[in-house]
Amino acid sequence: MKRLLFLPLFLAVFTFVRSQEEFFDGQSCTSIMAGRKATVDGSVITSHTCDGRYRTWLSVEPAADYPEGAMMPVYKGTAHTVSRDDTTGVRLAGEIPQVRHTFAYLNTAYPCMNEKQLAIGETTFGGPDTLRNPDGMFLIEELQRVALQRCSTARDAVVLIGSLVERYGYGDGGECITLADKNEVWQMEILGAGRHAKGGVWAAQRIPDDHVAISANIPRIGRLQRNNPAAFLCSDNAESVARQHGLWDGKGEFVFWRAFLPEYAGGRNFREREFFILNALAPSLHLNYEMDELPFSVRPDSNVSVECVMALLRSTYEGTDMDMCRNVLMPVERKNSEGDPYTDYVVSPLANPWMTSAMQKTLNYLRPGTVDFRRTVSVAWCSYSWVAQLRGRMPDAVGGVCWFSVDNPGQSPRIPVFAGTTRLPDAFGRCGQKRYDPNSLLWQYRKANKLATLAWQRTKKEMTDTLLHRQQAAFDGLRKLESDVQLYYMQGMISDCARLLDGYTERVYLDTRDAWAALEARYWHLFGMGF
């Protein structure tokens, strides 16, 4: 007999009482990567969901020239400001020599892409607290910023970041960054070397061109391959730091992820997200959740598209054993083919995959075991997310496109921002995290998203259909834009290229903004008598 859960409607208001974030300890952000031979169009892909209460404003920082001998300030606290000019909580950590020329880049909380089609995703894995040195100069977001300003390839960025960590010190917890250019993608994992150690420990591994990979808050790099510098780079001190801090006994082969694993990982190099995504892309490997270790990367059964990566970032494990809605049932009276009445049990309209602790505790109190919590790929407490598509067959200005979204990636549409974008709409420069601001990008999508979540089984199809329709429209318009930009580029009409790119970003933004305003109005009407 199916399990019965009878829900009063007022329980739906619990959905937004507490943040889902309270379930986690450093489990923020997801990055999916794909090499150029693993994609349908030969592009290189990386991505990032910035999960947590980070700033949602973004800006395009222009290229700049500096005099010889100039110094560059390095800051801490930039990921939580409310505007580009806000310095609340920001402090100077130190200075390093400036270079004569810096590239333009897209300035998000974790800076993500530059004019040369270099893109950097990020996820946190924390690692052992004993390794963190709060006096180290660089946090991960500043390392990303410097790399985007100075580098045009992923490999150069790995080398630069490694040298900065070793020379000036690393002050953050364990972090993974996924560095991609138009030819290749690397995964780099960084930790401190001890509370009073100036440098850091790091390793970087190239994703094979025909493979896909994922970083989701667990270190994944395994055996050190110092004899393979074309595909592997690392600091000299990984083994010595691990032995010094009792993280490796010096016996047997040294495995990077095993030495620096956070408690959250449960002794393995994967959990739900890594397993779900790798299994979805390569089902022929027959990966299973009971394995001791998953491969660092896999060859997908079919080449992936940007749309495929977007869909994976929307994942909530619907239809699998990890679906948190499957036991949230309610009775429905039906009649069989002979006209006899019977009671069926269906997923409640109030069930959603982003239930908070208050909702989960209530449901499990009413019927123990109703909700088996799983950390989904898309979460309601995401600040922003993006998927970067990097294409060497096109001029950098249009070849690099960052498909940007705010709020829950399972609900919000994506807006293309290009490597050659020079100006963003005003709403992009306003953060919505610390107060309600209807003119901020975040709240122009969040209002409809949160209303939809209150009865997700009723609103899911309409919102998802609207998202996919607007997404397809953005991709359809991209074809002509790319052709026009390439023509202008060949004719040396660079300012016209920028005008086209800026205008396209604004058109897609206005289109999706208006669509989400219409959804918000519809949901207020739909729920006018109650949720």
XYZ file of C-alpha atoms in Angstrom:
531
model
C 0.000 0.000 0.000
C 1.298 3.447 -0.880
C 2.289 5.712 1.963
C -0.183 8.412 2.843
C 0.698 11.926 3.870
C -2.178 14.327 4.417
C -1.034 17.979 4.207
C -2.875 21.055 5.385
C -2.275 23.944 3.014
C -0.796 26.209 5.643
C 2.357 24.080 5.764
C 3.405 25.587 2.455
C 4.375 28.832 4.143
C 7.236 26.973 5.848
C 8.972 26.764 2.477
C 10.722 30.096 2.978
C 11.057 30.325 6.750
C 14.604 29.047 6.836
C 17.327 28.778 4.265
C 18.173 25.372 2.870
C 21.764 26.456 3.383
C 21.636 25.454 7.061
C 22.004 21.816 6.044
C 25.492 22.315 4.725
C 28.987 22.868 5.954
C 30.967 24.269 3.046
C 28.866 22.457 0.447
C 28.462 25.487 -1.786
C 28.722 25.620 -5.570
C 28.902 23.173 -8.468
C 31.044 23.257 -11.608
C 30.587 21.027 -14.662
C 33.323 20.916 -17.320
C 33.604 19.510 -20.831
C 36.586 19.272 -23.189
C 36.290 20.380 -26.816
C 36.004 16.827 -28.198
C 33.275 16.012 -25.686
C 30.915 18.766 -26.901
C 28.591 18.819 -29.888
C 30.145 21.935 -31.419
C 33.790 21.723 -30.368
C 33.471 24.390 -27.698
C 35.068 24.095 -24.266
C 32.692 24.442 -21.323
C 32.959 25.255 -17.656
C 30.306 26.514 -15.254
C 29.564 27.685 -11.718
C 26.604 27.822 -9.363
C 27.413 30.357 -6.650
C 25.413 28.811 -3.827
C 25.084 30.962 -0.729
C 24.395 34.566 0.186
C 26.896 36.213 -2.141
C 26.560 39.493 -3.988
C 24.481 39.353 -7.144
C 25.652 42.561 -8.809
C 28.133 42.239 -11.645
C 30.048 44.575 -13.888
C 32.366 44.569 -16.875
C 35.771 45.821 -15.768
C 37.574 47.363 -18.744
C 41.082 46.620 -19.906
C 43.678 49.013 -18.487
C 47.283 50.140 -18.875
C 49.633 50.939 -15.991
C 52.979 52.686 -15.667
C 56.107 50.726 -14.904
C 56.495 50.126 -11.175
C 52.763 50.342 -10.385
C 51.369 48.143 -7.616
C 48.088 46.232 -7.578
C 46.038 46.129 -4.354
C 44.746 42.746 -3.150
C 41.521 42.788 -1.144
C 39.464 40.593 1.152
C 35.698 40.894 1.565
C 34.679 41.769 -1.990
C 32.161 38.928 -2.416
C 29.478 40.436 -0.169
C 29.228 44.086 -1.184
C 26.006 45.691 -2.445
C 27.428 47.609 -5.409
C 30.637 48.180 -7.302
C 31.449 51.227 -5.178
C 30.573 49.653 -1.805
C 33.602 49.098 0.441
C 31.718 47.844 3.509
C 33.664 44.927 4.967
C 36.387 45.210 2.326
C 39.946 45.473 3.555
C 43.329 45.718 1.922
C 45.278 42.471 2.313
C 48.444 43.623 0.556
C 49.925 44.623 -2.779
C 51.723 42.900 -5.623
C 53.523 44.375 -8.657
C 51.094 45.408 -11.386
C 51.545 44.405 -15.023
C 51.628 46.966 -17.819
C 48.311 45.830 -19.348
C 45.292 44.008 -17.896
C 42.435 42.375 -19.806
C 38.765 43.266 -19.470
C 36.802 40.769 -17.383
C 33.335 39.995 -16.049
C 33.385 40.953 -12.384
C 31.070 38.630 -10.434
C 31.481 37.690 -6.750
C 33.930 35.085 -8.035
C 35.233 36.784 -11.229
C 34.401 34.475 -14.097
C 35.443 35.358 -17.679
C 37.742 37.714 -19.572
C 37.972 39.155 -23.069
C 40.364 36.371 -24.167
C 37.827 33.578 -23.573
C 39.372 32.448 -20.301
C 36.652 31.377 -17.829
C 36.993 30.215 -14.208
C 34.406 28.331 -12.149
C 34.664 27.684 -8.396
C 33.530 25.319 -5.663
C 34.507 25.155 -1.999
C 35.591 21.946 -0.276
C 36.980 23.376 2.945
C 39.433 20.660 3.889
C 41.198 20.322 7.239
C 40.964 23.493 9.373
C 44.559 23.015 10.522
C 45.785 23.980 7.048
C 44.120 27.372 6.831
C 46.259 30.439 7.441
C 44.004 33.522 7.846
C 47.029 35.779 7.360
C 47.649 34.538 3.818
C 47.218 37.375 1.340
C 45.022 35.731 -1.281
C 41.434 34.507 -1.103
C 40.265 32.464 -4.060
C 38.190 35.251 -5.626
C 41.222 37.534 -5.770
C 43.301 34.797 -7.385
C 40.592 34.458 -10.014
C 40.538 38.218 -10.581
C 44.305 38.460 -11.070
C 44.346 35.477 -13.420
C 41.573 36.932 -15.584
C 43.345 40.276 -15.755
C 46.678 38.757 -16.780
C 46.150 35.429 -18.561
C 44.724 34.303 -21.875
C 44.991 30.510 -21.376
C 43.924 28.117 -18.647
C 47.396 26.655 -18.273
C 48.971 30.098 -17.836
C 46.338 30.870 -15.207
C 47.186 27.675 -13.284
C 50.893 28.560 -13.303
C 50.237 32.164 -12.242
C 47.881 31.209 -9.418
C 50.289 28.568 -8.149
C 53.131 31.095 -8.083
C 51.014 33.729 -6.304
C 49.967 31.213 -3.643
C 53.554 30.157 -3.028
C 54.988 33.671 -2.990
C 52.327 35.675 -1.163
C 50.368 33.102 0.808
C 46.911 31.575 0.620
C 44.360 32.637 3.226
C 41.285 30.656 2.177
C 39.919 27.201 2.896
C 40.121 24.352 0.420
C 38.932 25.527 -2.989
C 38.596 24.062 -6.447
C 38.648 26.270 -9.522
C 37.847 25.039 -13.030
C 39.828 26.977 -15.633
C 38.827 26.815 -19.276
C 39.918 28.492 -22.478
C 38.945 27.863 -26.091
C 41.225 24.801 -26.281
C 41.264 23.045 -22.909
C 39.928 22.920 -19.358
C 41.786 22.280 -16.083
C 40.701 21.506 -12.529
C 42.865 23.103 -9.820
C 42.546 22.358 -6.098
C 44.166 24.638 -3.508
C 44.584 24.562 0.278
C 46.690 26.330 2.851
C 49.896 24.754 4.117
C 49.243 25.339 7.829
C 48.073 28.044 10.236
C 51.411 29.827 10.209
C 52.673 28.702 6.797
C 52.899 31.422 4.184
C 52.383 29.382 1.028
C 49.853 26.744 0.077
C 49.318 23.297 -1.386
C 47.866 22.884 -4.869
C 47.408 20.447 -7.710
C 45.968 20.944 -11.196
C 44.861 18.297 -13.664
C 43.804 18.751 -17.288
C 40.475 17.269 -18.315
C 41.068 15.094 -21.422
C 39.594 16.731 -24.512
C 37.009 13.972 -24.953
C 35.973 13.886 -21.278
C 33.587 15.652 -18.915
C 34.155 16.285 -15.209
C 32.521 17.809 -12.158
C 33.583 19.602 -9.000
C 30.998 19.709 -6.218
C 32.684 20.534 -2.899
C 34.877 17.455 -2.708
C 38.504 17.304 -3.917
C 38.754 14.982 -6.916
C 42.394 15.011 -8.007
C 44.002 11.673 -7.155
C 47.541 10.475 -7.755
C 50.187 13.103 -8.432
C 51.550 12.861 -11.980
C 54.683 14.982 -11.799
C 56.135 13.126 -14.789
C 53.266 14.398 -16.989
C 53.582 18.225 -17.036
C 51.453 18.526 -20.160
C 48.416 17.403 -18.200
C 49.378 17.791 -14.542
C 50.955 20.487 -12.375
C 51.297 20.703 -8.595
C 53.207 22.279 -5.743
C 56.273 20.468 -4.379
C 54.977 20.254 -0.824
C 51.760 18.206 -1.048
C 53.173 15.061 0.560
C 55.250 16.880 3.185
C 52.338 19.056 4.347
C 50.057 16.026 4.525
C 52.593 14.116 6.650
C 53.311 17.104 8.879
C 49.626 17.461 9.749
C 48.902 13.769 10.144
C 46.828 13.550 6.963
C 48.999 10.859 5.366
C 51.189 8.291 7.089
C 53.808 8.249 4.322
C 53.047 4.636 3.422
C 51.777 3.594 0.043
C 50.864 5.851 -2.858
C 49.912 9.424 -2.039
C 46.383 10.354 -3.184
C 45.634 14.082 -3.121
C 41.884 13.909 -2.534
C 42.192 11.290 0.175
C 44.742 13.327 2.142
C 42.774 16.582 2.065
C 39.218 15.257 2.171
C 36.568 17.160 4.190
C 34.382 15.259 6.675
C 31.336 15.981 4.518
C 32.650 13.631 1.824
C 32.303 10.553 4.022
C 35.669 9.090 2.998
C 35.032 9.116 -0.760
C 35.695 11.492 -3.655
C 32.008 11.930 -4.477
C 28.489 12.322 -3.153
C 25.086 12.893 -4.769
C 25.959 15.530 -7.351
C 29.143 13.938 -8.673
C 27.459 10.553 -8.952
C 24.277 11.864 -10.569
C 26.016 13.985 -13.199
C 28.731 11.512 -14.190
C 26.179 8.712 -14.317
C 23.802 10.854 -16.402
C 26.531 11.631 -18.931
C 28.073 8.148 -19.075
C 25.435 5.551 -18.110
C 27.344 2.863 -19.985
C 29.978 2.890 -17.229
C 27.383 1.536 -14.775
C 28.652 3.673 -11.937
C 26.959 2.982 -8.635
C 26.652 4.882 -5.390
C 28.347 2.126 -3.383
C 31.688 2.511 -5.177
C 34.690 3.575 -3.107
C 35.838 6.074 -5.725
C 34.529 7.621 -8.934
C 36.813 8.441 -11.869
C 38.205 11.956 -12.035
C 36.587 12.434 -15.448
C 34.622 10.284 -17.901
C 34.044 10.041 -21.636
C 30.331 10.838 -22.165
C 28.201 8.363 -24.079
C 27.075 11.255 -26.298
C 28.696 14.616 -26.805
C 27.203 17.310 -24.629
C 25.778 20.700 -25.508
C 25.605 23.921 -23.549
C 21.890 23.266 -23.139
C 22.714 19.867 -21.626
C 24.958 21.476 -19.005
C 22.226 24.012 -18.244
C 19.769 21.163 -17.743
C 22.166 19.358 -15.396
C 22.494 22.519 -13.306
C 18.685 22.458 -12.968
C 18.787 18.885 -11.631
C 16.737 17.890 -8.586
C 16.958 14.089 -9.173
C 13.297 13.966 -10.183
C 12.226 10.418 -11.016
C 15.166 8.779 -9.243
C 15.537 7.180 -5.829
C 17.019 10.492 -4.642
C 13.854 12.470 -5.480
C 12.820 14.202 -2.237
C 9.225 14.701 -3.457
C 8.363 11.090 -4.174
C 6.929 10.316 -0.716
C 5.132 13.630 -0.194
C 1.732 12.241 -1.182
C -1.917 13.159 -0.888
C -5.113 11.161 -1.597
C -7.134 11.671 -4.773
C -10.523 10.020 -5.314
C -10.848 8.369 -8.742
C -13.047 5.863 -10.574
C -11.893 2.797 -12.430
C -13.068 1.726 -15.900
C -16.156 0.096 -14.378
C -17.067 3.301 -12.566
C -16.124 2.035 -9.126
C -14.501 4.634 -6.810
C -11.026 4.128 -5.403
C -8.383 6.219 -3.658
C -5.164 7.004 -5.468
C -2.112 8.679 -3.982
C -0.244 11.331 -5.958
C 2.613 13.704 -5.233
C 1.167 16.693 -3.406
C 1.079 20.003 -5.310
C 2.965 21.448 -2.335
C 5.937 19.103 -2.702
C 9.094 20.737 -3.988
C 12.725 19.637 -4.162
C 13.978 22.689 -2.248
C 12.184 22.046 1.049
C 13.780 23.772 4.003
C 14.512 22.255 7.384
C 11.210 23.505 8.827
C 9.198 21.806 6.104
C 11.239 18.611 6.209
C 11.031 18.336 9.985
C 7.287 18.886 9.874
C 6.729 16.246 7.219
C 8.975 13.736 8.927
C 7.191 14.387 12.230
C 3.845 13.625 10.620
C 5.213 10.556 8.860
C 8.792 9.521 9.744
C 10.967 8.932 6.696
C 8.844 11.000 4.319
C 11.741 13.162 3.178
C 15.186 11.647 2.746
C 17.266 14.789 2.365
C 19.576 15.029 -0.645
C 21.741 17.932 -1.722
C 20.349 18.739 -5.164
C 22.365 20.397 -7.944
C 20.026 23.375 -8.152
C 19.232 24.976 -4.807
C 16.889 27.764 -3.769
C 19.754 29.558 -2.022
C 21.862 30.010 -5.152
C 22.932 33.632 -5.656
C 23.806 33.301 -9.328
C 25.062 30.742 -11.809
C 26.529 30.626 -15.275
C 27.645 28.309 -18.068
C 30.591 29.489 -20.173
C 30.928 28.393 -23.791
C 34.380 29.059 -25.275
C 34.861 28.751 -29.034
C 38.141 29.100 -30.870
C 36.542 29.196 -34.320
C 35.166 32.685 -33.625
C 36.678 36.018 -32.621
C 37.135 36.189 -28.862
C 34.533 38.937 -28.489
C 31.647 36.668 -29.513
C 33.309 33.255 -29.169
C 33.205 33.442 -25.394
C 29.675 33.591 -23.993
C 28.714 33.359 -20.336
C 25.087 32.269 -19.937
C 24.258 34.076 -16.698
C 21.369 33.548 -14.296
C 20.370 34.730 -10.820
C 18.549 32.884 -8.028
C 17.589 29.217 -8.312
C 19.105 27.713 -11.501
C 16.211 25.243 -11.553
C 13.825 28.123 -12.205
C 15.584 31.168 -13.655
C 16.353 31.866 -17.341
C 19.837 32.558 -18.676
C 21.126 35.755 -20.261
C 24.175 35.723 -22.572
C 27.075 37.986 -21.603
C 29.949 37.919 -24.069
C 33.722 38.142 -23.808
C 33.395 41.363 -25.804
C 30.522 42.840 -23.807
C 31.335 46.369 -22.655
C 28.128 47.497 -20.943
C 25.435 45.764 -18.896
C 21.871 46.918 -18.145
C 21.495 48.953 -14.948
C 19.747 46.111 -13.071
C 22.931 44.029 -13.277
C 24.771 46.546 -11.102
C 22.350 46.296 -8.159
C 22.598 43.586 -5.491
C 19.374 42.179 -4.073
C 20.758 40.099 -1.234
C 20.690 42.536 1.694
C 17.364 44.228 0.993
C 14.391 43.998 -1.321
C 15.119 45.967 -4.472
C 12.629 45.554 -7.340
C 15.108 47.207 -9.700
C 17.829 44.644 -9.024
C 18.381 41.718 -11.358
C 17.879 39.230 -8.521
C 14.401 40.355 -7.480
C 13.165 40.655 -11.039
C 13.311 36.840 -11.191
C 13.182 35.783 -7.548
C 9.596 36.946 -6.946
C 8.081 34.600 -9.522
C 10.452 31.801 -8.519
C 9.462 31.866 -4.867
C 5.766 32.059 -5.625
C 6.091 29.102 -7.989
C 7.835 27.034 -5.320
C 4.844 27.273 -2.979
C 2.920 24.876 -5.223
C 5.703 23.584 -7.428
C 3.871 20.541 -8.764
C 1.255 22.946 -10.205
C 3.634 25.596 -11.527
C 6.627 23.470 -12.575
C 5.549 22.734 -16.152
C 4.569 26.299 -16.987
C 7.718 27.818 -15.508
C 10.010 25.227 -17.079
C 8.296 25.566 -20.464
C 8.686 29.346 -20.283
C 12.354 28.970 -19.341
C 13.059 26.589 -22.225
C 11.132 28.730 -24.704
C 13.050 31.882 -23.773
C 16.317 29.908 -23.756
C 15.686 28.619 -27.273
C 14.814 32.107 -28.471
C 18.143 33.371 -27.098
C 20.051 30.602 -28.894
C 18.138 31.182 -32.140
C 19.003 34.876 -32.154
C 22.631 34.085 -31.404
C 23.241 32.669 -34.873
C 22.640 35.961 -36.659
C 24.496 37.903 -33.987
C 27.587 35.720 -34.407
C 27.509 36.181 -38.158
C 27.151 39.967 -37.887
C 29.886 40.300 -35.284
C 32.322 38.212 -37.297
C 31.625 40.359 -40.374
C 32.181 43.585 -38.427
C 35.283 42.105 -36.847
C 36.841 41.273 -40.233
C 36.134 44.839 -41.362
C 37.797 46.266 -38.246
C 34.533 47.736 -36.919
C 35.303 46.833 -33.307
C 33.033 49.435 -31.688
C 30.128 48.156 -33.771
C 30.853 44.626 -32.502
C 30.555 45.843 -28.920
C 27.323 47.672 -29.722
C 25.784 44.501 -31.168
C 26.884 42.365 -28.225
C 25.701 44.847 -25.597
C 22.385 45.212 -27.376
C 21.797 41.480 -27.598
C 22.435 40.991 -23.885
C 19.952 43.766 -23.123
C 17.283 42.354 -25.460
C 17.449 38.884 -23.917
C 17.403 40.434 -20.447
C 14.309 42.546 -21.193
C 12.547 39.586 -22.793
C 13.121 37.272 -19.824
C 12.465 40.014 -17.260
C 9.063 40.682 -18.794
C 8.289 36.960 -19.011
C 9.053 36.502 -15.299
C 6.975 39.567 -14.399
C 4.072 37.959 -16.263
C 4.608 34.698 -14.367
C 4.635 36.585 -11.074
C 1.327 38.268 -11.918
C -0.179 34.941 -12.982
C 0.870 33.229 -9.759
C -0.580 35.982 -7.568
C -3.845 35.479 -9.416
C -3.583 31.680 -9.286
C -2.964 31.728 -5.536
C -5.322 34.621 -4.805
C -7.487 32.449 -2.544
C -4.528 30.795 -0.808
C -1.588 28.560 -1.536
